[in-house]
PDB file of C-alpha atoms in Angstrom:
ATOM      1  CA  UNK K   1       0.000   0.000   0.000  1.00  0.00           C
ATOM      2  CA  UNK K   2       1.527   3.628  -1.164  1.00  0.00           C
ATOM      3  CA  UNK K   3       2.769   5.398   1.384  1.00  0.00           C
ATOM      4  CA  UNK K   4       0.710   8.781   2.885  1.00  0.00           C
ATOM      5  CA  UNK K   5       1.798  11.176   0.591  1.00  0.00           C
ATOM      6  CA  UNK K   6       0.913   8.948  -2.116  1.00  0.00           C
ATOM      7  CA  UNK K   7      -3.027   8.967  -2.226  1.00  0.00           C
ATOM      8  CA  UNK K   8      -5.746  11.072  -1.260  1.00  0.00           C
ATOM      9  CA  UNK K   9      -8.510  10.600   0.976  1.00  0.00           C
ATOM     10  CA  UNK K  10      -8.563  10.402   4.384  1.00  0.00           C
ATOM     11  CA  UNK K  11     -10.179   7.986   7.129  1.00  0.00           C
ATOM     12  CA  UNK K  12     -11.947  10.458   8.115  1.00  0.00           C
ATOM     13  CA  UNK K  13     -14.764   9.546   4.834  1.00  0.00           C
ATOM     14  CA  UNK K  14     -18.134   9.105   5.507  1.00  0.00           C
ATOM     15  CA  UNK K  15     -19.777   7.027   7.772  1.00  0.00           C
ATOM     16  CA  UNK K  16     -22.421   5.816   5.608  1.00  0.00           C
ATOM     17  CA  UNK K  17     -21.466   3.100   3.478  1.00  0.00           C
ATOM     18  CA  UNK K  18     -18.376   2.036   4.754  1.00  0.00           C
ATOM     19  CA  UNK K  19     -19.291  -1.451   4.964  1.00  0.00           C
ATOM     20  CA  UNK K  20     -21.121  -1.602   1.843  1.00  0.00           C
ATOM     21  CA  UNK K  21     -19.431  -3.487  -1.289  1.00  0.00           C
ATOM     22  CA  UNK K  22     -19.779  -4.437  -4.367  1.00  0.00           C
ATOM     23  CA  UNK K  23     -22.717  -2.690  -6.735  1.00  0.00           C
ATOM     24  CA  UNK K  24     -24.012  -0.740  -3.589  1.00  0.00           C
ATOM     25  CA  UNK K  25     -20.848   0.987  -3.132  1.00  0.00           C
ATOM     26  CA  UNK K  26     -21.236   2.116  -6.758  1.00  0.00           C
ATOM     27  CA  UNK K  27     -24.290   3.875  -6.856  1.00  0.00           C
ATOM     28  CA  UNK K  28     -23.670   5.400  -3.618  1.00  0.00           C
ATOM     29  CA  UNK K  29     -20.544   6.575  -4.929  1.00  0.00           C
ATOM     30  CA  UNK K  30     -22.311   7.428  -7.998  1.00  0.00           C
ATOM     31  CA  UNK K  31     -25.149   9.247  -6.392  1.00  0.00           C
ATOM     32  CA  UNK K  32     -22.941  11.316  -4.318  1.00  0.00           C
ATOM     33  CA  UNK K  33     -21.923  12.973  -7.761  1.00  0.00           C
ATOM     34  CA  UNK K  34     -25.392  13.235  -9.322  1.00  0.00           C
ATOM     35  CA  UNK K  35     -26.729  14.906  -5.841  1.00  0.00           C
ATOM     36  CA  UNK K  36     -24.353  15.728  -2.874  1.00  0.00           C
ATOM     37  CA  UNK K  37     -21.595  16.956  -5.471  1.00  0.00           C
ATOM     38  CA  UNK K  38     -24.210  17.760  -7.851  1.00  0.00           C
ATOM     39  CA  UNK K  39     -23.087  21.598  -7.727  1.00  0.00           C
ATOM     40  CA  UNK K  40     -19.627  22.036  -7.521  1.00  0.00           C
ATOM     41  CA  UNK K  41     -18.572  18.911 -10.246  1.00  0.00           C
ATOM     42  CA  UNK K  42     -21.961  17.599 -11.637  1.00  0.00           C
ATOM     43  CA  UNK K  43     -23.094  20.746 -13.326  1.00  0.00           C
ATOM     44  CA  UNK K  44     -19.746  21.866 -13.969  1.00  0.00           C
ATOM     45  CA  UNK K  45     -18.624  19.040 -16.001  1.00  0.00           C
ATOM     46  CA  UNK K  46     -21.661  19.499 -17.859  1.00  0.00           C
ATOM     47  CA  UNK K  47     -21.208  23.206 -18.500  1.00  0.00           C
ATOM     48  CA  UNK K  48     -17.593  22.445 -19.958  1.00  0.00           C
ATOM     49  CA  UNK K  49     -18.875  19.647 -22.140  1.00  0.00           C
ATOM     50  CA  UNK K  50     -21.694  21.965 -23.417  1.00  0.00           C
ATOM     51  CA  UNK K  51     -20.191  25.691 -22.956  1.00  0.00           C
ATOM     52  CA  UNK K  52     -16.566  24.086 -24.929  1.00  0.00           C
ATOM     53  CA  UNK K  53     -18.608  22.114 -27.198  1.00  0.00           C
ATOM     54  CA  UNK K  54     -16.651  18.917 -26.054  1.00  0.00           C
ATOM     55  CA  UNK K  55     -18.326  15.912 -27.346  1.00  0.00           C
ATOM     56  CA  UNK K  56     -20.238  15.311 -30.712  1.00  0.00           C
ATOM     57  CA  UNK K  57     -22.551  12.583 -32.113  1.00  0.00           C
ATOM     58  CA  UNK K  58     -20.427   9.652 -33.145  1.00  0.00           C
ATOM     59  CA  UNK K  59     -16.965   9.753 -31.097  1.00  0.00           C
ATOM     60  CA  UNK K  60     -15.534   7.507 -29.523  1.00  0.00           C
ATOM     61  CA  UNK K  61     -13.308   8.935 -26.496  1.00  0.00           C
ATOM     62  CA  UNK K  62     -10.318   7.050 -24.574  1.00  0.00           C
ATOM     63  CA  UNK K  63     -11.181   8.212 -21.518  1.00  0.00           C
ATOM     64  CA  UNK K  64      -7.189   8.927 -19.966  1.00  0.00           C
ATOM     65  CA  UNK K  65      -6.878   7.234 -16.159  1.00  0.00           C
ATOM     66  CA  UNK K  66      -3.750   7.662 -14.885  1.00  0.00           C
ATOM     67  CA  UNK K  67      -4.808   6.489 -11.248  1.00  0.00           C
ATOM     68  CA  UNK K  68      -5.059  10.118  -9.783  1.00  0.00           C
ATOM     69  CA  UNK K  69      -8.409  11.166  -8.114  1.00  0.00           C
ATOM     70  CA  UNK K  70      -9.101  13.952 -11.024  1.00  0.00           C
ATOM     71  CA  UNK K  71      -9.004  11.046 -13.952  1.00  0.00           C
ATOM     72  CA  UNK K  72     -10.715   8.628 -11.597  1.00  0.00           C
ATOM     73  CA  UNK K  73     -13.469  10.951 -11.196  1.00  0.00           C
ATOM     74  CA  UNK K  74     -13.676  12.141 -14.829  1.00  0.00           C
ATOM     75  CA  UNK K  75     -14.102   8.371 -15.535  1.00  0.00           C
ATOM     76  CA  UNK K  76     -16.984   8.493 -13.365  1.00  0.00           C
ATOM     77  CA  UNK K  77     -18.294  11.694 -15.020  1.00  0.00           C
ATOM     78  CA  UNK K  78     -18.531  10.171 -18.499  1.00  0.00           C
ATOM     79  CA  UNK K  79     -20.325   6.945 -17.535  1.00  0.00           C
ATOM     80  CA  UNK K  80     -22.766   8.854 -15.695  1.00  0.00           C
ATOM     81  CA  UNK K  81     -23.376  11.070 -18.526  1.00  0.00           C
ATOM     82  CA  UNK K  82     -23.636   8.725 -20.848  1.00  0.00           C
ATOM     83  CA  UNK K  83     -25.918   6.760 -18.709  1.00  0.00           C
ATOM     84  CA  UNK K  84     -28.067  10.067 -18.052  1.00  0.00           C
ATOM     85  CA  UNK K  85     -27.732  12.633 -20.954  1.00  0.00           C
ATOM     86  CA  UNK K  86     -26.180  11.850 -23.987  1.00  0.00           C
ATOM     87  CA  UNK K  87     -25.742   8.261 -25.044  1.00  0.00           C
ATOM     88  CA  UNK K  88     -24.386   8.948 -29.099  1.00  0.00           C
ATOM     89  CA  UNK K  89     -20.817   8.256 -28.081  1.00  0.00           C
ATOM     90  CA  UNK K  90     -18.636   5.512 -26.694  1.00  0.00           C
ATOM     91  CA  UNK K  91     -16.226   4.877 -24.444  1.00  0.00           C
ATOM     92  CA  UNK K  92     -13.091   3.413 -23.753  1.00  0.00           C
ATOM     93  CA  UNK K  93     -11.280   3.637 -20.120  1.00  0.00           C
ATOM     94  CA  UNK K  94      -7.877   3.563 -21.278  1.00  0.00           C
ATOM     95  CA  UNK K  95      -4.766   3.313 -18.729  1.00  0.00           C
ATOM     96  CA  UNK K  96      -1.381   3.563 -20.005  1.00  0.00           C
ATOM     97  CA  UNK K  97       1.367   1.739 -17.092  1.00  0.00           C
ATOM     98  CA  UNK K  98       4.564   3.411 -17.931  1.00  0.00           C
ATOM     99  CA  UNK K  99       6.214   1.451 -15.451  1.00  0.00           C
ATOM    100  CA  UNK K 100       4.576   2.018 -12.160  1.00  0.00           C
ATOM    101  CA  UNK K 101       5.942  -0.243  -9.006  1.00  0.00           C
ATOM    102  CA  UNK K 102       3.096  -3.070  -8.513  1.00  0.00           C
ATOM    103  CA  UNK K 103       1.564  -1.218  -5.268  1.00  0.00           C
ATOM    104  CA  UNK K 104       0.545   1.108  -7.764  1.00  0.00           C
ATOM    105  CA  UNK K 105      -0.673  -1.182 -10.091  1.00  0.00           C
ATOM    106  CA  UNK K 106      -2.666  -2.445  -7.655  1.00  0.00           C
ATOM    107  CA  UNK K 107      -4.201   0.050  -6.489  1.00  0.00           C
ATOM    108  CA  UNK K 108      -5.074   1.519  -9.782  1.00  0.00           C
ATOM    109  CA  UNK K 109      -6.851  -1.829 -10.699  1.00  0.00           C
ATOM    110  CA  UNK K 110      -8.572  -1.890  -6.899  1.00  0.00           C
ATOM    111  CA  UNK K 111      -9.874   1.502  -7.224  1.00  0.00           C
ATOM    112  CA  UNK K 112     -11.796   1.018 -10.889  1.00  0.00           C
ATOM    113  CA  UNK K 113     -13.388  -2.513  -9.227  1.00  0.00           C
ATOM    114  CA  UNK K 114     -14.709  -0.139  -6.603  1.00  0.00           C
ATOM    115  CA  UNK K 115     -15.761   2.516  -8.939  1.00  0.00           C
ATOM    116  CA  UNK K 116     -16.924  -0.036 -11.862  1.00  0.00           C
ATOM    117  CA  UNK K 117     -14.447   1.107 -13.996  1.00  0.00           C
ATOM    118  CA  UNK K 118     -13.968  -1.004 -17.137  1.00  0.00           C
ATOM    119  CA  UNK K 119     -10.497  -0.501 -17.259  1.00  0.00           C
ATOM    120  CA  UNK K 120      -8.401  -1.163 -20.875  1.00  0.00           C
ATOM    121  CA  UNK K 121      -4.574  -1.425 -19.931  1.00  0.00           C
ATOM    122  CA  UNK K 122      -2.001  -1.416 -21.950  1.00  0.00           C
ATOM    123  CA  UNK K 123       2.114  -1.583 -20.736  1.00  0.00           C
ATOM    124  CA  UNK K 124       4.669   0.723 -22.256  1.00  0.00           C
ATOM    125  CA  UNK K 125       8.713   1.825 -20.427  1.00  0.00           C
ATOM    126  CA  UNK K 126       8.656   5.209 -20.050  1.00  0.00           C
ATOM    127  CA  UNK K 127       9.986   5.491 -16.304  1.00  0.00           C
ATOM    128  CA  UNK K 128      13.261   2.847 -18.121  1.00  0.00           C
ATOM    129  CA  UNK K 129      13.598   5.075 -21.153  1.00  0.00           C
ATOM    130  CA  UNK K 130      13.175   8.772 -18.919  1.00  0.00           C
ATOM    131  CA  UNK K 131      15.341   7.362 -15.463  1.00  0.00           C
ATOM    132  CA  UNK K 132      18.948   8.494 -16.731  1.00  0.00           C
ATOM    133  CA  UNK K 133      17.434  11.985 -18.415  1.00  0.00           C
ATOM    134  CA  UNK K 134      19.358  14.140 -16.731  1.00  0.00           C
ATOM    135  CA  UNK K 135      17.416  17.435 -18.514  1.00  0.00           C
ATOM    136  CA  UNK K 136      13.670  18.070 -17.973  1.00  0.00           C
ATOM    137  CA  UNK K 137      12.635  14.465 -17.557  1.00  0.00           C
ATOM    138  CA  UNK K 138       9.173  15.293 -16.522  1.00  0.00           C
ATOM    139  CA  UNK K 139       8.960  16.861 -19.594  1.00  0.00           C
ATOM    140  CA  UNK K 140      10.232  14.188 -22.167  1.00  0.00           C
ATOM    141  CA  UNK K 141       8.129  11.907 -19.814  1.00  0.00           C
ATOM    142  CA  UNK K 142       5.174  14.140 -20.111  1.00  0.00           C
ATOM    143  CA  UNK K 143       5.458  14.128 -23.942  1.00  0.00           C
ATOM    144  CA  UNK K 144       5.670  10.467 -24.063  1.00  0.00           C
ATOM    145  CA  UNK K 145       2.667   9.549 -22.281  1.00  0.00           C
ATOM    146  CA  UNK K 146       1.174  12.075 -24.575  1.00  0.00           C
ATOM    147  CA  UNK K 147       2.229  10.181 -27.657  1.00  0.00           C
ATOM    148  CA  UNK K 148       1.614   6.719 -26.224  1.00  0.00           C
ATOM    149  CA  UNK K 149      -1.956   7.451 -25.341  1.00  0.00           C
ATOM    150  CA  UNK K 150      -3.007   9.088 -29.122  1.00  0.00           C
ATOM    151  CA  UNK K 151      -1.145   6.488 -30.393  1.00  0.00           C
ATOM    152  CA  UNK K 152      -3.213   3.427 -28.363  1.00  0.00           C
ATOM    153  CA  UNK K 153      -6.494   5.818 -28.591  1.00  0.00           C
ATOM    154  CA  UNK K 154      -6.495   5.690 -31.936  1.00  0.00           C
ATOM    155  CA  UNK K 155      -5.474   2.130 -32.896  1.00  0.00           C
ATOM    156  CA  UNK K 156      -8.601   1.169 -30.633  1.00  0.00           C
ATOM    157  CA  UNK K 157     -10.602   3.658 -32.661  1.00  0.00           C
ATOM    158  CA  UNK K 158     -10.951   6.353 -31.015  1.00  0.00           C
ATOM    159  CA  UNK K 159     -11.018   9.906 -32.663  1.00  0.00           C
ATOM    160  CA  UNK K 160     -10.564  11.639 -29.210  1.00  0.00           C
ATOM    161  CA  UNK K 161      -8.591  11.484 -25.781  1.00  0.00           C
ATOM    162  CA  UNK K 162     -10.149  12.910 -22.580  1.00  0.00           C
ATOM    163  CA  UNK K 163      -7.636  13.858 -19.771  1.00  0.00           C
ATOM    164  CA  UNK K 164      -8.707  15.219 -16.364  1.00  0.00           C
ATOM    165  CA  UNK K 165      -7.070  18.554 -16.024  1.00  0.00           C
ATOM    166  CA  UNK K 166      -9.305  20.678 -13.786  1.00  0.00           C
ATOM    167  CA  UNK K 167      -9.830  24.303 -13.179  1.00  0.00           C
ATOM    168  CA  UNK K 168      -6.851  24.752 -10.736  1.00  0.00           C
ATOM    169  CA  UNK K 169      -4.385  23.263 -13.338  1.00  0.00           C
ATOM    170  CA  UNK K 170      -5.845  25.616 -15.572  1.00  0.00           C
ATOM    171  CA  UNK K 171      -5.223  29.175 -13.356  1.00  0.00           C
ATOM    172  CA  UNK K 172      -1.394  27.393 -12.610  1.00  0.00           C
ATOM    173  CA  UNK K 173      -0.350  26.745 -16.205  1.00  0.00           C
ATOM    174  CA  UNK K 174      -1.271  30.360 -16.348  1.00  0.00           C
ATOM    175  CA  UNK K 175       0.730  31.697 -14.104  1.00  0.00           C
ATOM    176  CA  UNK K 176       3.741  29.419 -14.683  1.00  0.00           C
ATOM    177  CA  UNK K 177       3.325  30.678 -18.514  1.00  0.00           C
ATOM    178  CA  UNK K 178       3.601  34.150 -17.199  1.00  0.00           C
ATOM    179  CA  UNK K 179       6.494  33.901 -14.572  1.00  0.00           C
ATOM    180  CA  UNK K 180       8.704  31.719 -15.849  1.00  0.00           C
ATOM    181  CA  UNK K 181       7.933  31.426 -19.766  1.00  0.00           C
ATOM    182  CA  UNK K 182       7.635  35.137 -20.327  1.00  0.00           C
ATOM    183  CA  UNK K 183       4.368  34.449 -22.146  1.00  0.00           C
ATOM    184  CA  UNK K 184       0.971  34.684 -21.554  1.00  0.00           C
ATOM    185  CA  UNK K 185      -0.694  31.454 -22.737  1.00  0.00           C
ATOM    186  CA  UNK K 186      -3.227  28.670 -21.113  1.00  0.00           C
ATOM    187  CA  UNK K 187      -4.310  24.635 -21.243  1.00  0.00           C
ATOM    188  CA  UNK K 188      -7.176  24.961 -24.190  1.00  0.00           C
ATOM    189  CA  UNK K 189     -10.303  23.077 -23.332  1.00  0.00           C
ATOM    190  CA  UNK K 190      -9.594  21.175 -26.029  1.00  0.00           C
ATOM    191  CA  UNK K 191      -7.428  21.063 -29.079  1.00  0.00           C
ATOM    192  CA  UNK K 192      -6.332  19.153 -32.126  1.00  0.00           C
ATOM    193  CA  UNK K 193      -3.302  16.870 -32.269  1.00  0.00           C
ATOM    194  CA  UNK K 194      -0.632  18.197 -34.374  1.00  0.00           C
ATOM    195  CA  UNK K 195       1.265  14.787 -34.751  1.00  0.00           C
ATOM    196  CA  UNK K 196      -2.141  12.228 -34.802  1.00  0.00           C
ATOM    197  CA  UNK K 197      -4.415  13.366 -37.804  1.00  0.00           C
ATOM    198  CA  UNK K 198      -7.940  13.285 -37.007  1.00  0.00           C
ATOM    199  CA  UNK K 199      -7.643  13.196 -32.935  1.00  0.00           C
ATOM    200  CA  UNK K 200      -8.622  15.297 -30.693  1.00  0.00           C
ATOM    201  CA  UNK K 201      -7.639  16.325 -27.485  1.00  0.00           C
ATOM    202  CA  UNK K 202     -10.756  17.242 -24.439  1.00  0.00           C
ATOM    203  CA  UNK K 203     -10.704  18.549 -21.194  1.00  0.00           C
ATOM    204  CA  UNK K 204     -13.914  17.633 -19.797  1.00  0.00           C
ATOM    205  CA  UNK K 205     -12.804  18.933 -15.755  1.00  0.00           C
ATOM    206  CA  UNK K 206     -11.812  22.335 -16.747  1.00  0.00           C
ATOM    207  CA  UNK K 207     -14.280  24.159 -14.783  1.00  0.00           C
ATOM    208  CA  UNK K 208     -14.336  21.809 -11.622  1.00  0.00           C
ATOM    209  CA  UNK K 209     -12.260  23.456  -8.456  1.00  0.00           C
ATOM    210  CA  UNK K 210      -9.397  20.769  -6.694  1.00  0.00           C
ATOM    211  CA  UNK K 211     -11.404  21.652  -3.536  1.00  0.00           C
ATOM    212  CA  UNK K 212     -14.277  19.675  -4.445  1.00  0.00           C
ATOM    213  CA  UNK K 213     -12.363  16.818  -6.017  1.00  0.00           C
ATOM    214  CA  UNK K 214     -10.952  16.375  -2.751  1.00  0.00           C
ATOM    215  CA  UNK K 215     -13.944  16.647  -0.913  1.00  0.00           C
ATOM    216  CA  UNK K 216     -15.460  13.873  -3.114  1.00  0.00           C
ATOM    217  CA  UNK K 217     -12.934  11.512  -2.714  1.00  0.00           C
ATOM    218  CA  UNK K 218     -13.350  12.435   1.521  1.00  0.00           C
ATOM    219  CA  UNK K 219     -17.324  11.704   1.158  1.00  0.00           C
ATOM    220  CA  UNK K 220     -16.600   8.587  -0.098  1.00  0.00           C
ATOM    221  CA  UNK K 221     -13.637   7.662   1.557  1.00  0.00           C
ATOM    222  CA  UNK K 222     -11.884   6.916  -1.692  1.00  0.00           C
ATOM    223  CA  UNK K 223      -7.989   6.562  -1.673  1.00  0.00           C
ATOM    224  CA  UNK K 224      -5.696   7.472  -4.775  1.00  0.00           C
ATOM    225  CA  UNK K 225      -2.736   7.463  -6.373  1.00  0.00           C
ATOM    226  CA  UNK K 226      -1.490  11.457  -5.764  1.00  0.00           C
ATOM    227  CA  UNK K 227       2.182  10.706  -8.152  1.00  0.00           C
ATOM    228  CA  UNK K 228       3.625   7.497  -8.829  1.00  0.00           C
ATOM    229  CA  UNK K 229       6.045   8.862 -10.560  1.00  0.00           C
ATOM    230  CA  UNK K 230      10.240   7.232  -9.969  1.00  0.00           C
ATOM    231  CA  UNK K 231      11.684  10.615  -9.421  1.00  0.00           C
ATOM    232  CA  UNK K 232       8.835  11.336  -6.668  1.00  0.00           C
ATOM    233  CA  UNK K 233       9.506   8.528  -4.613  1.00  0.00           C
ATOM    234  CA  UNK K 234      12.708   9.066  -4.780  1.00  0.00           C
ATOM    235  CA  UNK K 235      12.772  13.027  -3.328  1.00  0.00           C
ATOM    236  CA  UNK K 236      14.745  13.983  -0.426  1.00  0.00           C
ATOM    237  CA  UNK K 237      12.487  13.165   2.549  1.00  0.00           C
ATOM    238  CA  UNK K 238       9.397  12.445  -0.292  1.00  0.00           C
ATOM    239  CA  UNK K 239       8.863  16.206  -0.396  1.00  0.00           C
ATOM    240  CA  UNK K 240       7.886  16.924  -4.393  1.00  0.00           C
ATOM    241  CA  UNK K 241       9.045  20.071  -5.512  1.00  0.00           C
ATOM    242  CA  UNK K 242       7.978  21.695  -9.063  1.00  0.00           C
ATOM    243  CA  UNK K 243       7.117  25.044 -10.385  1.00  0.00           C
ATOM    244  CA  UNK K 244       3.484  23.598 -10.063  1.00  0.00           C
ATOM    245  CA  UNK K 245       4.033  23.169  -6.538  1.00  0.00           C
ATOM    246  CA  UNK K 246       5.334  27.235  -6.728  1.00  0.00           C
ATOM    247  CA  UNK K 247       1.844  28.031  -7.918  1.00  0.00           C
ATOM    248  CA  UNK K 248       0.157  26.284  -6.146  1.00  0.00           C
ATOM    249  CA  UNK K 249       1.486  27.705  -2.966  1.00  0.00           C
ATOM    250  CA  UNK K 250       1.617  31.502  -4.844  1.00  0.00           C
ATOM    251  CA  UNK K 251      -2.267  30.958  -5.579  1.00  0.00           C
ATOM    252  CA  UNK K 252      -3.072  30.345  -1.722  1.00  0.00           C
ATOM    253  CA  UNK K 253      -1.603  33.279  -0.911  1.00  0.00           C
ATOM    254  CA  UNK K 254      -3.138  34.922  -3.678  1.00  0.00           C
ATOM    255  CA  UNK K 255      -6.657  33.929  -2.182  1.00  0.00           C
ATOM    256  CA  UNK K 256      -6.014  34.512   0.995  1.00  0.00           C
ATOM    257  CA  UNK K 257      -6.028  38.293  -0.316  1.00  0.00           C
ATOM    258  CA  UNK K 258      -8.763  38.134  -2.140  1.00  0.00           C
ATOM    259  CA  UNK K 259     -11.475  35.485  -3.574  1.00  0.00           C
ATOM    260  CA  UNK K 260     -11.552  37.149  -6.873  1.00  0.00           C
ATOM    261  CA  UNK K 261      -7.982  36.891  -8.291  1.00  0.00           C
ATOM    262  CA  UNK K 262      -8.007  32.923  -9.230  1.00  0.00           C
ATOM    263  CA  UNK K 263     -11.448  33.848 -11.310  1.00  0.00           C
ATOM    264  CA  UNK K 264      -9.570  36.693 -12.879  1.00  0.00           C
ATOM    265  CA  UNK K 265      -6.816  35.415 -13.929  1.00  0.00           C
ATOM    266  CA  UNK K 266      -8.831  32.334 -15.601  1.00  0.00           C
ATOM    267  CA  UNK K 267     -10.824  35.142 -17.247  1.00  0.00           C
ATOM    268  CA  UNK K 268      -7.934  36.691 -18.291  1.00  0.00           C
ATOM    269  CA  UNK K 269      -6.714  34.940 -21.277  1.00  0.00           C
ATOM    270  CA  UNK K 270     -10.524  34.677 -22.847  1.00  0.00           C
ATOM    271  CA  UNK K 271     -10.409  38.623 -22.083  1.00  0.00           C
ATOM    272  CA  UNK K 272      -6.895  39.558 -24.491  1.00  0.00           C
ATOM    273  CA  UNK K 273      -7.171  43.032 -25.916  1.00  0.00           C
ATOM    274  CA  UNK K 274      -4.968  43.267 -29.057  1.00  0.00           C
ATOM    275  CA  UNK K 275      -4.803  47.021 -28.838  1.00  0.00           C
ATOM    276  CA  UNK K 276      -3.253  47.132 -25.251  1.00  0.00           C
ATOM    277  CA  UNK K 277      -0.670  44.151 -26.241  1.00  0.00           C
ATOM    278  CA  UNK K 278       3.231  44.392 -27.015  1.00  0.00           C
ATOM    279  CA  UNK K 279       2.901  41.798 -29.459  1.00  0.00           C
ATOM    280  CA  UNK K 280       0.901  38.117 -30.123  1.00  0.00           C
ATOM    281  CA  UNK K 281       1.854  35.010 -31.658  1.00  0.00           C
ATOM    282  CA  UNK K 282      -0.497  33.252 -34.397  1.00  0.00           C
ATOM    283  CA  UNK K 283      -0.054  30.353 -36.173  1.00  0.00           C
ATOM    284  CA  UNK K 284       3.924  30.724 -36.065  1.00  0.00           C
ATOM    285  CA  UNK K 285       3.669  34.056 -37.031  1.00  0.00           C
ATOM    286  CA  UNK K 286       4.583  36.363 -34.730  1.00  0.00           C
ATOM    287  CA  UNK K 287       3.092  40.453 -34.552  1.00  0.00           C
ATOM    288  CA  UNK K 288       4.493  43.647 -32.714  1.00  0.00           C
ATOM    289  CA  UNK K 289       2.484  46.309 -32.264  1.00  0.00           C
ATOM    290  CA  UNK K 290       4.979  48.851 -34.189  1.00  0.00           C
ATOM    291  CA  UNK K 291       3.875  46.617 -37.466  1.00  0.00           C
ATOM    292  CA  UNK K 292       0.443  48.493 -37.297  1.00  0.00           C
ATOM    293  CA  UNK K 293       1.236  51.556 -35.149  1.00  0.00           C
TER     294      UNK K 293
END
């Protein structure tokens, strides 16, 4: 079993339920989202799906599950949308092991039996072929998984890949853009793959807050992977630090200010004025506002 700082939940979960197994379990679990969570994820995932225009008649999605609670709950999203909204599109609950240590694997497999979670696995090396990277291995790791899991989608026919990025990831890549890219950019709520013709990429969580994620998993005292990653385990004292870790810590202080700033800075790459801008980038192209002065 992973070690504390590698799930997330607490035993602290409900009371209710705890004994139950099997298919109750489920639709507890499953109500909990349709009713007690119906708010703060439900209609949220909805909205994204609708407001980003997320899933049309005919696809067939490989719904990513990495083991995390935000894919694990995404997972759960789509079957219950399918099972109670739209039901012209299929599904496939793909999970990519890049090498994980068996505890993991375990765990991962344990947690879709308690969800009912279909899961389709397939094995690649990753963690082998990213170990002795000495430069940016999370991102040449990031980049494979990427490829891996367009390149599995696909063969299994699907023409889209679903990956559980939520609204916090969103605000972070953001600010990380800003601070230490010099640029002012954000994770798209969807996009097309630039290296897999005809796939699509979809980012169903994008409006659903951490917070809540977390207090779903609490509910229903559900325990998940939180990084299973080789150069994780093997921090100094199994304390992860990342420029994602920065932001996360610069946004609590942020809020602590004021409860506005995460919305606005969300809002503020849907919000660009052109006019008031030192330059843009576009399709490769690249504009300074002396071109048109």
């Amino acid at each position: 079993m992973p070690e504390d700082r590698d799930i997330i939940g607490t035993s602290t979960g409900k009371k209710k339920g705890m004994a139950e197994t099997g298919g109750e379990r489920i639709r507890e679990i499953e109500r909990s989202i349709i009713k007690t969570y119906r708010k703060n994820i439900w209609c949220r995932f909805t909205k994204a799906v609708r407001e980003y225009d997320l899933i049309q008649d005919g696809d067939r999605i490989a719904v990513c599950i990495s083991g995390g609670k935000d894919s694990m709950l995404m997972a759960k999203l789509f079957q219950e949308l399918k099972r109670h909204g739209r039901n012209n599109f299929d599904l496939i609950f793909l999970t990519m092991d890049p090498g994980y240590q068996n505890r993991n694997r375990e765990l991962i497999e344990s947690n879709a039996a308690i969800l009912g979670i279909p899961l389709t696995i397939f094995e690649t090396e990753i963690f082998d072929t990213v170990w002795s990277v000495e430069n940016s291995p999370c991102y040449l790791c990031a980049r494979m998984r990427r490829g891996y899991l367009y390149s599995k989608a696909k063969e299994l026919g699907c023409n889209k890949i679903a990956l559980g990025h939520h609204y916090d990831d969103v605000i972070e890549t953001i600010l990380m853009g800003m601070l230490y890219g010099g640029q002012i950019e954000t994770m798209m709520p969807k996009l097309h793959s630039q290296n897999f013709e005809g796939m699509e990429l979809i980012r169903p969580m994008y409006l659903v807050r951490e917070t809540a994620i977390k207090a779903w998993c609490v509910y229903n005292n559900l325990h998940f992977i939180q990084c299973a990653c080789r150069f994780t385990e093997h921090c100094a004292n199994g304390i992860r630090s990342s420029k994602r870790e920065e932001m996360k810590a610069l946004l609590g202080q942020l809020r602590s200010m004021s409860d506005v700033i995460e919305q606005n800075i969300f809002n503020s790459v849907k919000n660009v004025n052109l006019n008031k801008v030192m330059g843009y980038k576009k399709d490769g192209e690249s504009y300074y506002f002396l071109d048109t002065y």
